[in-house]
Short mmCIF file of N, CA and C in Angstrom, two decimals:
data_model
loop_
_atom_site.label_atom_id
_atom_site.label_comp_id
_atom_site.label_asym_id
_atom_site.label_seq_id
_atom_site.Cartn_x
_atom_site.Cartn_y
_atom_site.Cartn_z
N MET Q 1 -13.40 35.56 5.71
CA MET Q 1 -13.52 34.37 6.54
C MET Q 1 -13.87 33.15 5.69
N ASP Q 2 -14.67 33.36 4.68
CA ASP Q 2 -15.05 32.25 3.80
C ASP Q 2 -13.85 31.75 3.01
N ILE Q 3 -12.95 32.66 2.64
CA ILE Q 3 -11.76 32.26 1.88
C ILE Q 3 -10.85 31.39 2.75
N LYS Q 4 -10.70 31.74 4.00
CA LYS Q 4 -9.87 30.95 4.91
C LYS Q 4 -10.45 29.55 5.10
N ARG Q 5 -11.77 29.47 5.17
CA ARG Q 5 -12.41 28.17 5.35
C ARG Q 5 -12.17 27.28 4.13
N LYS Q 6 -12.26 27.87 2.93
CA LYS Q 6 -12.03 27.08 1.71
C LYS Q 6 -10.58 26.61 1.63
N LYS Q 7 -9.64 27.47 2.02
CA LYS Q 7 -8.23 27.07 2.01
C LYS Q 7 -8.01 25.91 2.98
N ARG Q 8 -8.64 26.03 4.14
CA ARG Q 8 -8.48 24.98 5.15
C ARG Q 8 -9.09 23.66 4.66
N GLU Q 9 -10.24 23.73 4.02
CA GLU Q 9 -10.87 22.52 3.49
C GLU Q 9 -10.00 21.88 2.42
N LYS Q 10 -9.42 22.69 1.54
CA LYS Q 10 -8.55 22.14 0.51
C LYS Q 10 -7.32 21.49 1.12
N ARG Q 11 -6.78 22.11 2.16
CA ARG Q 11 -5.60 21.55 2.82
C ARG Q 11 -5.95 20.21 3.46
N ILE Q 12 -7.11 20.13 4.09
CA ILE Q 12 -7.53 18.87 4.72
C ILE Q 12 -7.74 17.79 3.66
N GLN Q 13 -8.35 18.17 2.53
CA GLN Q 13 -8.55 17.20 1.45
C GLN Q 13 -7.21 16.73 0.89
N LEU Q 14 -6.26 17.63 0.74
CA LEU Q 14 -4.94 17.27 0.23
C LEU Q 14 -4.24 16.31 1.18
N ILE Q 15 -4.28 16.61 2.47
CA ILE Q 15 -3.64 15.74 3.45
C ILE Q 15 -4.32 14.37 3.46
N GLY Q 16 -5.63 14.35 3.39
CA GLY Q 16 -6.36 13.08 3.33
C GLY Q 16 -6.01 12.28 2.10
N GLY Q 17 -5.89 12.95 0.97
CA GLY Q 17 -5.51 12.26 -0.26
C GLY Q 17 -4.11 11.69 -0.18
N LEU Q 18 -3.18 12.46 0.39
CA LEU Q 18 -1.81 11.96 0.52
C LEU Q 18 -1.74 10.76 1.47
N ILE Q 19 -2.50 10.82 2.55
CA ILE Q 19 -2.54 9.68 3.47
C ILE Q 19 -3.12 8.45 2.77
N GLY Q 20 -4.16 8.66 1.98
CA GLY Q 20 -4.75 7.55 1.23
C GLY Q 20 -3.78 6.93 0.24
N ILE Q 21 -3.02 7.77 -0.45
CA ILE Q 21 -2.03 7.26 -1.40
C ILE Q 21 -0.94 6.48 -0.67
N CYS Q 22 -0.51 6.99 0.48
CA CYS Q 22 0.52 6.29 1.26
C CYS Q 22 0.01 4.93 1.74
N VAL Q 23 -1.22 4.88 2.21
CA VAL Q 23 -1.78 3.61 2.68
C VAL Q 23 -1.89 2.62 1.52
N ALA Q 24 -2.32 3.09 0.36
CA ALA Q 24 -2.42 2.21 -0.81
C ALA Q 24 -1.05 1.69 -1.23
N ALA Q 25 -0.04 2.55 -1.22
CA ALA Q 25 1.30 2.13 -1.62
C ALA Q 25 1.88 1.11 -0.65
N VAL Q 26 1.69 1.34 0.65
CA VAL Q 26 2.21 0.40 1.65
C VAL Q 26 1.50 -0.94 1.54
N SER Q 27 0.19 -0.94 1.36
CA SER Q 27 -0.53 -2.21 1.26
C SER Q 27 -0.15 -2.95 -0.01
N LEU Q 28 0.06 -2.23 -1.11
CA LEU Q 28 0.49 -2.87 -2.36
C LEU Q 28 1.87 -3.49 -2.19
N PHE Q 29 2.79 -2.76 -1.55
CA PHE Q 29 4.13 -3.29 -1.31
C PHE Q 29 4.08 -4.53 -0.42
N TYR Q 30 3.27 -4.48 0.64
CA TYR Q 30 3.16 -5.62 1.55
C TYR Q 30 2.57 -6.84 0.83
N PHE Q 31 1.53 -6.61 0.02
CA PHE Q 31 0.91 -7.71 -0.71
C PHE Q 31 1.91 -8.34 -1.67
N PHE Q 32 2.68 -7.50 -2.38
CA PHE Q 32 3.67 -8.01 -3.32
C PHE Q 32 4.72 -8.84 -2.59
N HIS Q 33 5.19 -8.33 -1.46
CA HIS Q 33 6.22 -9.04 -0.69
C HIS Q 33 5.68 -10.38 -0.17
N ALA Q 34 4.47 -10.38 0.35
CA ALA Q 34 3.89 -11.61 0.88
C ALA Q 34 3.66 -12.63 -0.23
N GLU Q 35 3.21 -12.17 -1.38
CA GLU Q 35 2.97 -13.08 -2.51
C GLU Q 35 4.29 -13.68 -3.01
N LYS Q 36 5.33 -12.86 -3.04
CA LYS Q 36 6.65 -13.35 -3.47
C LYS Q 36 7.17 -14.40 -2.50
N ALA Q 37 7.03 -14.17 -1.21
CA ALA Q 37 7.49 -15.14 -0.22
C ALA Q 37 6.72 -16.46 -0.34
N GLU Q 38 5.43 -16.36 -0.58
CA GLU Q 38 4.62 -17.57 -0.74
C GLU Q 38 5.03 -18.34 -2.00
N ALA Q 39 5.31 -17.64 -3.08
CA ALA Q 39 5.75 -18.29 -4.32
C ALA Q 39 7.11 -18.97 -4.12
N GLU Q 40 8.01 -18.33 -3.40
CA GLU Q 40 9.31 -18.94 -3.14
C GLU Q 40 9.15 -20.21 -2.30
N LYS Q 41 8.25 -20.17 -1.33
CA LYS Q 41 8.00 -21.34 -0.49
C LYS Q 41 7.46 -22.49 -1.32
N ARG Q 42 6.51 -22.21 -2.21
CA ARG Q 42 5.97 -23.26 -3.08
C ARG Q 42 7.04 -23.82 -3.99
N MET Q 43 7.91 -22.94 -4.51
CA MET Q 43 8.97 -23.39 -5.41
C MET Q 43 9.94 -24.33 -4.69
N VAL Q 44 10.28 -24.01 -3.45
CA VAL Q 44 11.17 -24.87 -2.67
C VAL Q 44 10.50 -26.22 -2.42
N GLU Q 45 9.22 -26.21 -2.12
CA GLU Q 45 8.50 -27.47 -1.90
C GLU Q 45 8.49 -28.32 -3.17
N ILE Q 46 8.30 -27.70 -4.31
CA ILE Q 46 8.28 -28.45 -5.58
C ILE Q 46 9.67 -29.03 -5.86
N VAL Q 47 10.70 -28.22 -5.66
CA VAL Q 47 12.06 -28.70 -5.92
C VAL Q 47 12.40 -29.85 -4.98
N ASN Q 48 12.03 -29.72 -3.71
CA ASN Q 48 12.30 -30.81 -2.76
C ASN Q 48 11.53 -32.07 -3.12
N TYR Q 49 10.33 -31.92 -3.64
CA TYR Q 49 9.54 -33.08 -4.06
C TYR Q 49 10.19 -33.79 -5.24
N VAL Q 50 10.69 -33.01 -6.19
CA VAL Q 50 11.31 -33.59 -7.38
C VAL Q 50 12.60 -34.30 -7.01
N ILE Q 51 13.36 -33.73 -6.12
CA ILE Q 51 14.62 -34.35 -5.72
C ILE Q 51 14.30 -35.47 -4.77
#
């Protein structure tokens, strides 16, 4: 019974770790995309100001 409990705990930890990695990857991708969009907006404003 103790062996089954340890297997179950390891499985829960593995699933939690995978969910954490997925959340980190999605947030990193979103931050990169938002930062890129903001930089493009600033670049357009600068170009329009120069012209």
